[in-house]
mmCIF file of C-alpha atoms in Angstrom:
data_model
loop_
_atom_site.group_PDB
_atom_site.id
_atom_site.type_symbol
_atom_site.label_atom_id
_atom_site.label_comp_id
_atom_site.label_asym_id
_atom_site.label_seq_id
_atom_site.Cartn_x
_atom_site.Cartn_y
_atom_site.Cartn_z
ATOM 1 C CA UNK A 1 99.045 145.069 74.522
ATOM 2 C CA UNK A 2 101.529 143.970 71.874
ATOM 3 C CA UNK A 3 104.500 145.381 70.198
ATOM 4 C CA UNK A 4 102.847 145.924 66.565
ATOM 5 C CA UNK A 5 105.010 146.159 63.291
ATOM 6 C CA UNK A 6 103.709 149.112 61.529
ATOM 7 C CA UNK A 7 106.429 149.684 58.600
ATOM 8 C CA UNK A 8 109.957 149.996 57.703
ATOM 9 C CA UNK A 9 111.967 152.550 56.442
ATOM 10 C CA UNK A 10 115.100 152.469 54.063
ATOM 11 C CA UNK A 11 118.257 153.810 54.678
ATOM 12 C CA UNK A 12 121.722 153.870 53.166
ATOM 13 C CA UNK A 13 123.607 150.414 52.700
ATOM 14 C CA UNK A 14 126.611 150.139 55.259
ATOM 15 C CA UNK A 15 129.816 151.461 53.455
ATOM 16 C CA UNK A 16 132.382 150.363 55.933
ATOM 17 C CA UNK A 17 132.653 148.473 59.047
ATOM 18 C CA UNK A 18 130.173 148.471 61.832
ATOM 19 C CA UNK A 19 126.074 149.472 61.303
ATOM 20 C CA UNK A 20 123.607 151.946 63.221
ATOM 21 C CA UNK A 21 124.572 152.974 67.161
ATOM 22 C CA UNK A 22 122.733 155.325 69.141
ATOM 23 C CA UNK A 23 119.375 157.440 68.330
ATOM 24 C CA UNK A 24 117.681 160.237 69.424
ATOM 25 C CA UNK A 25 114.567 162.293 68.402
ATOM 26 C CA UNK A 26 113.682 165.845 68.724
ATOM 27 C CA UNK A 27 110.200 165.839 69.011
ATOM 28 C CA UNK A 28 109.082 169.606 68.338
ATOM 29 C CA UNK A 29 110.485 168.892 64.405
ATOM 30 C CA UNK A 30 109.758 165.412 64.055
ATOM 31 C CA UNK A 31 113.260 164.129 63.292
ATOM 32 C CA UNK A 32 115.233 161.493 64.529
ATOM 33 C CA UNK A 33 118.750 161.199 64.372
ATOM 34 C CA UNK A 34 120.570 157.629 63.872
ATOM 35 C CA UNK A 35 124.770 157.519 64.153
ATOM 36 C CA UNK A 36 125.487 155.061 60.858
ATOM 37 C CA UNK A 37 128.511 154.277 62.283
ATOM 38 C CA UNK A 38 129.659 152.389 59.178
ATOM 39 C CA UNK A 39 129.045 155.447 56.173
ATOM 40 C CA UNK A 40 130.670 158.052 58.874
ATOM 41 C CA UNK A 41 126.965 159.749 59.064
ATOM 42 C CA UNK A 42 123.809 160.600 60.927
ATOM 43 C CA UNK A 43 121.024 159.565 59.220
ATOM 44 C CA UNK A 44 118.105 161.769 59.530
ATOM 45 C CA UNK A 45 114.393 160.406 59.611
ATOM 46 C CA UNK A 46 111.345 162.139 59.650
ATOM 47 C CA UNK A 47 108.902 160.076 62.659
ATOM 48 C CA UNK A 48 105.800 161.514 61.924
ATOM 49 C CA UNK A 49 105.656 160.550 58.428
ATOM 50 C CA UNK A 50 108.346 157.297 58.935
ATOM 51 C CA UNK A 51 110.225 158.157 55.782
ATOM 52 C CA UNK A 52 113.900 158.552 55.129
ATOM 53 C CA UNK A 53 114.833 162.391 54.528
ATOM 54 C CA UNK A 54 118.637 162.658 54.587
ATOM 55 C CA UNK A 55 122.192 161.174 55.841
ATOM 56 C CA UNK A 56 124.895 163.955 57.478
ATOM 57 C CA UNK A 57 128.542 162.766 56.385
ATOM 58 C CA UNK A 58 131.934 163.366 57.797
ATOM 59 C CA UNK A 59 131.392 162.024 60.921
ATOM 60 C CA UNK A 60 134.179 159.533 61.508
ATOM 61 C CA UNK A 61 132.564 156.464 63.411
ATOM 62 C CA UNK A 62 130.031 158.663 64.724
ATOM 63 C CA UNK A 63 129.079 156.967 67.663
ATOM 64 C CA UNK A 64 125.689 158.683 68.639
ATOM 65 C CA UNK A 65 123.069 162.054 69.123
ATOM 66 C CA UNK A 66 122.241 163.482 71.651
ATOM 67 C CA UNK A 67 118.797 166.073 71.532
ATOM 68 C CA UNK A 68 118.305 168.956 73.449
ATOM 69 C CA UNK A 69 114.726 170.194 73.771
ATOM 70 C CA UNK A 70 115.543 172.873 75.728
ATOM 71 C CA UNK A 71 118.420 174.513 73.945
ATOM 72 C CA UNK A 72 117.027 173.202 70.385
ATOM 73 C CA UNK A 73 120.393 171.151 69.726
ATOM 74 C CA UNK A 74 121.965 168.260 68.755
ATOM 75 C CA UNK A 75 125.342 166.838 69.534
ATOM 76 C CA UNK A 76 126.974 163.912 68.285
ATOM 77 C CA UNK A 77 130.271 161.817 69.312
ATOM 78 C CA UNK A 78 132.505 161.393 66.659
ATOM 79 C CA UNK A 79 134.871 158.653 67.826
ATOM 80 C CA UNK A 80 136.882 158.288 64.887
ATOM 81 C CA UNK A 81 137.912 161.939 64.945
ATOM 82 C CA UNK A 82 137.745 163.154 68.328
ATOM 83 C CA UNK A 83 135.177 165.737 67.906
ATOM 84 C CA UNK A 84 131.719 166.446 68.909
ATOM 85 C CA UNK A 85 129.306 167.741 66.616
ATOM 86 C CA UNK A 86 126.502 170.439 67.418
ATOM 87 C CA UNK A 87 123.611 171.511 65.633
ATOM 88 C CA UNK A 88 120.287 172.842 65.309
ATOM 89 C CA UNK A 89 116.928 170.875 64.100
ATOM 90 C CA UNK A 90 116.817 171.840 60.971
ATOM 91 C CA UNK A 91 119.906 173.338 60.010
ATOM 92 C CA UNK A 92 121.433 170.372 59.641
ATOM 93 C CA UNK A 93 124.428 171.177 57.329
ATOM 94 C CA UNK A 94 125.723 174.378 59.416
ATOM 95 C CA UNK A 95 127.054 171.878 62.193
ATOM 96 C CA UNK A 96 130.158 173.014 63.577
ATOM 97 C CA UNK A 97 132.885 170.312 65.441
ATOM 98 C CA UNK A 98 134.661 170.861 68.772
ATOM 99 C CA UNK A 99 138.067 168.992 69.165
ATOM 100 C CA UNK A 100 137.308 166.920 72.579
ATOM 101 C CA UNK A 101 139.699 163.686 74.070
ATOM 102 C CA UNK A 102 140.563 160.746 72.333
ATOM 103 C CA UNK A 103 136.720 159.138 70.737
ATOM 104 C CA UNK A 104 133.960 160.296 72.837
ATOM 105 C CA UNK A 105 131.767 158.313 74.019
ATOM 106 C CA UNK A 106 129.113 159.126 76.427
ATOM 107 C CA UNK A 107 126.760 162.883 76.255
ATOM 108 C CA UNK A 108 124.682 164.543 78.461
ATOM 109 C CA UNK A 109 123.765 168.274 79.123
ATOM 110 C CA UNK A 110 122.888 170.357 81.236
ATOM 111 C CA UNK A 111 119.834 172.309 80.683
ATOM 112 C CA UNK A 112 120.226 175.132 83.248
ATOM 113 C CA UNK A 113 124.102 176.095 82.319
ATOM 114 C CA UNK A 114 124.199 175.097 78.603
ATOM 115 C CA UNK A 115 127.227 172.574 79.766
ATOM 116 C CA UNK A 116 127.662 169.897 77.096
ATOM 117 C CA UNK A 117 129.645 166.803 78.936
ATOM 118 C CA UNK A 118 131.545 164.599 77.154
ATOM 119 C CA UNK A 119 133.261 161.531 78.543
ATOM 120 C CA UNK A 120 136.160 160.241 76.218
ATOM 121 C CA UNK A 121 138.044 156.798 76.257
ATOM 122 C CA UNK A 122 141.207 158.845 77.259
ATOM 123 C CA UNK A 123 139.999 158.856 80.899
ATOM 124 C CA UNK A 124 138.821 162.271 80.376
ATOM 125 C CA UNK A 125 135.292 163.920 81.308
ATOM 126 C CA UNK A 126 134.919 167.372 79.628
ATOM 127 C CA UNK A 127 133.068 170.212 79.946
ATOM 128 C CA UNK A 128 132.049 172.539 76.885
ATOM 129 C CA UNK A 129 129.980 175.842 76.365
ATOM 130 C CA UNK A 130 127.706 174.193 74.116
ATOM 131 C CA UNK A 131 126.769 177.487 72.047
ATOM 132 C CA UNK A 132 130.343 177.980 71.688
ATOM 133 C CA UNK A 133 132.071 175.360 71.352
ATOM 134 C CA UNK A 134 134.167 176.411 74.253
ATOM 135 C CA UNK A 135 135.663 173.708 76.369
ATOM 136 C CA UNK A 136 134.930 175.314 79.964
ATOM 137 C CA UNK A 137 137.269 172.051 82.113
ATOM 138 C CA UNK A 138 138.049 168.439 82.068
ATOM 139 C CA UNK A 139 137.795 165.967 85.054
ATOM 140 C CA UNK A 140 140.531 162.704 84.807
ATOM 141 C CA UNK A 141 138.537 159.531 85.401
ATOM 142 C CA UNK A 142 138.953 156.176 86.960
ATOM 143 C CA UNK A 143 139.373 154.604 83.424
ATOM 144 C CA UNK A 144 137.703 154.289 80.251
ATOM 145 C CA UNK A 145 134.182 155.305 80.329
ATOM 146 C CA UNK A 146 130.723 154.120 78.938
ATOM 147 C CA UNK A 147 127.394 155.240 79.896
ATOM 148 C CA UNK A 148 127.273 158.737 81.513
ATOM 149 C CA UNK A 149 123.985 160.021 83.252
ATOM 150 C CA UNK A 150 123.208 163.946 84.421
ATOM 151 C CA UNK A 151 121.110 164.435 87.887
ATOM 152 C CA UNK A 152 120.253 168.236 86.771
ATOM 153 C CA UNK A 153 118.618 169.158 90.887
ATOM 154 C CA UNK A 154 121.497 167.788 92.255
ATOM 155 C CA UNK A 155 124.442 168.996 89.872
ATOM 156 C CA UNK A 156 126.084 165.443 89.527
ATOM 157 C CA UNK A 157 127.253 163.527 86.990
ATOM 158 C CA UNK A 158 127.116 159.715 86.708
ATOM 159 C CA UNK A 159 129.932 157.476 85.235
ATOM 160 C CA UNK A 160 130.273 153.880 84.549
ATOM 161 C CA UNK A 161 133.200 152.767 84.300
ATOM 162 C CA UNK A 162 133.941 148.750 83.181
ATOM 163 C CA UNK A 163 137.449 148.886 84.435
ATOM 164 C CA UNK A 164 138.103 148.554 87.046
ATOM 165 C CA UNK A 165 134.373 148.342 87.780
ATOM 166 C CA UNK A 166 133.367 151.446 89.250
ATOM 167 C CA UNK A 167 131.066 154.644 89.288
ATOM 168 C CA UNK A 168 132.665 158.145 89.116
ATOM 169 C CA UNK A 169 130.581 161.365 90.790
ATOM 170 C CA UNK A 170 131.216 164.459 89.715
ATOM 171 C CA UNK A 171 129.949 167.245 90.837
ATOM 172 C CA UNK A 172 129.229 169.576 87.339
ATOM 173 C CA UNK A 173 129.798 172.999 89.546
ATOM 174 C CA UNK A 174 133.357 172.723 90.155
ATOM 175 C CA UNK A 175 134.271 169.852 87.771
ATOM 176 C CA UNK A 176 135.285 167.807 90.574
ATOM 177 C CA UNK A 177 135.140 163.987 91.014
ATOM 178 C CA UNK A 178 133.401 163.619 94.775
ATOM 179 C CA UNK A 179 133.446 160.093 95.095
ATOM 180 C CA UNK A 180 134.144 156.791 93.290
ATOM 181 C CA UNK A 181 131.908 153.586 94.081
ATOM 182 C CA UNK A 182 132.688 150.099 93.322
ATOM 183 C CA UNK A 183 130.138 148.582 91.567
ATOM 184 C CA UNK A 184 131.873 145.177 89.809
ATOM 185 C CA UNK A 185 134.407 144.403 86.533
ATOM 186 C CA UNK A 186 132.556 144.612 83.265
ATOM 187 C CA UNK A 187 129.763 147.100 84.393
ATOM 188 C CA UNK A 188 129.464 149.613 82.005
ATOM 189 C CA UNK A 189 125.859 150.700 82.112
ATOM 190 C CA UNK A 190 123.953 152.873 84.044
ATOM 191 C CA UNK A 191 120.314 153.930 84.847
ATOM 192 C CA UNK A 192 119.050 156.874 86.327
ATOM 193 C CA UNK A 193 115.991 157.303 88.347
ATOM 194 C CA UNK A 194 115.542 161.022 88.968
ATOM 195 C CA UNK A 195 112.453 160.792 91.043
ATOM 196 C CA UNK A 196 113.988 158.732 93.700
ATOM 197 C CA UNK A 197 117.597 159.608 93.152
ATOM 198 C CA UNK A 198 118.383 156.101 92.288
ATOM 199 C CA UNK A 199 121.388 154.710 90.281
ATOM 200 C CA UNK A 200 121.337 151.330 89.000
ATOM 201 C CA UNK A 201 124.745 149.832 88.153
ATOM 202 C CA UNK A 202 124.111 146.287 85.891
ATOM 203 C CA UNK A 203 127.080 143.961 86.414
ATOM 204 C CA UNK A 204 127.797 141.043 84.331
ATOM 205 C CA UNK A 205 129.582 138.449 86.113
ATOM 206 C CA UNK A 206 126.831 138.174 89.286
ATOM 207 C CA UNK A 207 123.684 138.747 87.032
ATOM 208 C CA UNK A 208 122.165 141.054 89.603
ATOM 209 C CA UNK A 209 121.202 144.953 89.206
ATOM 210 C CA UNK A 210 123.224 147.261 91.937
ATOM 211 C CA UNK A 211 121.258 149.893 93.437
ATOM 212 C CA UNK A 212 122.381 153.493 94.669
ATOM 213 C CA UNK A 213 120.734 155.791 96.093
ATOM 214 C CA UNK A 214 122.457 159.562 96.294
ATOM 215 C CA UNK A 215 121.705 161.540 99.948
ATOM 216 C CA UNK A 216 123.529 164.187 98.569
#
């Protein structure tokens, strides 16, 4: 089996600095969302028919999307303006912003409560009625955070922090940080493993994969 070139689509030349980050697709519509970091947009692609529909401005280095199946949203992290953005499939242009910590970085949700979480550079994890807009808490963090990954069954939230080289547990019930774990300096990304509750912490300077697994 081989990775096979089908195509290309066009998008939008790059109007400022910095290109494409982060995508996401919401299946049931066909659309997938791109952050175009550098024209301050999401461009908007339709996969079953690979073509180009339309670009979403006024998102100041837009970092990402994030799609929700099960609430039919999607949420981007709009670094350059501390906001997040939320929106419905479809309805594109009635996006309203919530004012979060200083440029977002890492989303997740939480299907069961609706939470939208929202890790900014500030050192700041926050919590936010994602119908709303509502910002329910905030958790301080161990430093400036990357990657952030939900375990739903368990109700904790997984950050990786680069500096000083660790992983931050929250638990999403009380917005509390249970534990922090020392994984190494520079590791920044995460993997989650839901079946077998297993976190995988990458770290640069040993070349080797760290692996967790959560008893809680």
């Amino acid at each position: 089996m081989t990775l096979k070139n089908v195509g290309y689509i066009d998008l939008p030349e790059h109007r400022g600095v910095g290109g494409f980050d982060h995508a996401d697709v919401h299946a049931p519509s066909d659309r997938l969302y791109v952050a175009h970091t550098g024209n301050d947009a999401i461009d908007v692609i339709d996969s079953a028919q690979d073509r180009y529909i339309e670009s979403m401005p006024g998102l100041t280095a837009v970092a990402g999307a994030l799609v929700s199946e099960a609430r039919g949203l999607v949420f981007t992290s709009n670094r350059g303006e501390n906001t997040v953005s939320v929106f419905a499939p479809g309805a594109e242009r009635d996006a309203f912003k919530i004012a979060v910590g200083v440029k977002p970085n890492g989303l997740d949700l939480d299907p069961a409560t609706g939470r939208l979480l929202c890790a900014c550079d500030a050192g700041v994890l926050f919590a936010i009625d994602a119908a709303s807009g509502r910002v329910l808490g905030d958790v301080p963090l161990s430093g400036v955070p990357d990657v952030i990954f939900l375990h739903p069954h368990y109700g904790r939230l997984y950050v990786a922090i680069g500096e000083p080289g660790v992983i931050d547990v929250v638990d999403i019930g009380t917005l509390r940080r249970k534990e922090v774990v020392a994984t190494e300096a520079g590791a920044h990304t995460l993997a989650l493993e839901r079946k077998r509750n297993k976190v995988y912490a990458f770290l640069p300077q040993s070349h080797r994969a760290a692996v967790f697994v959560d008893t809680a």
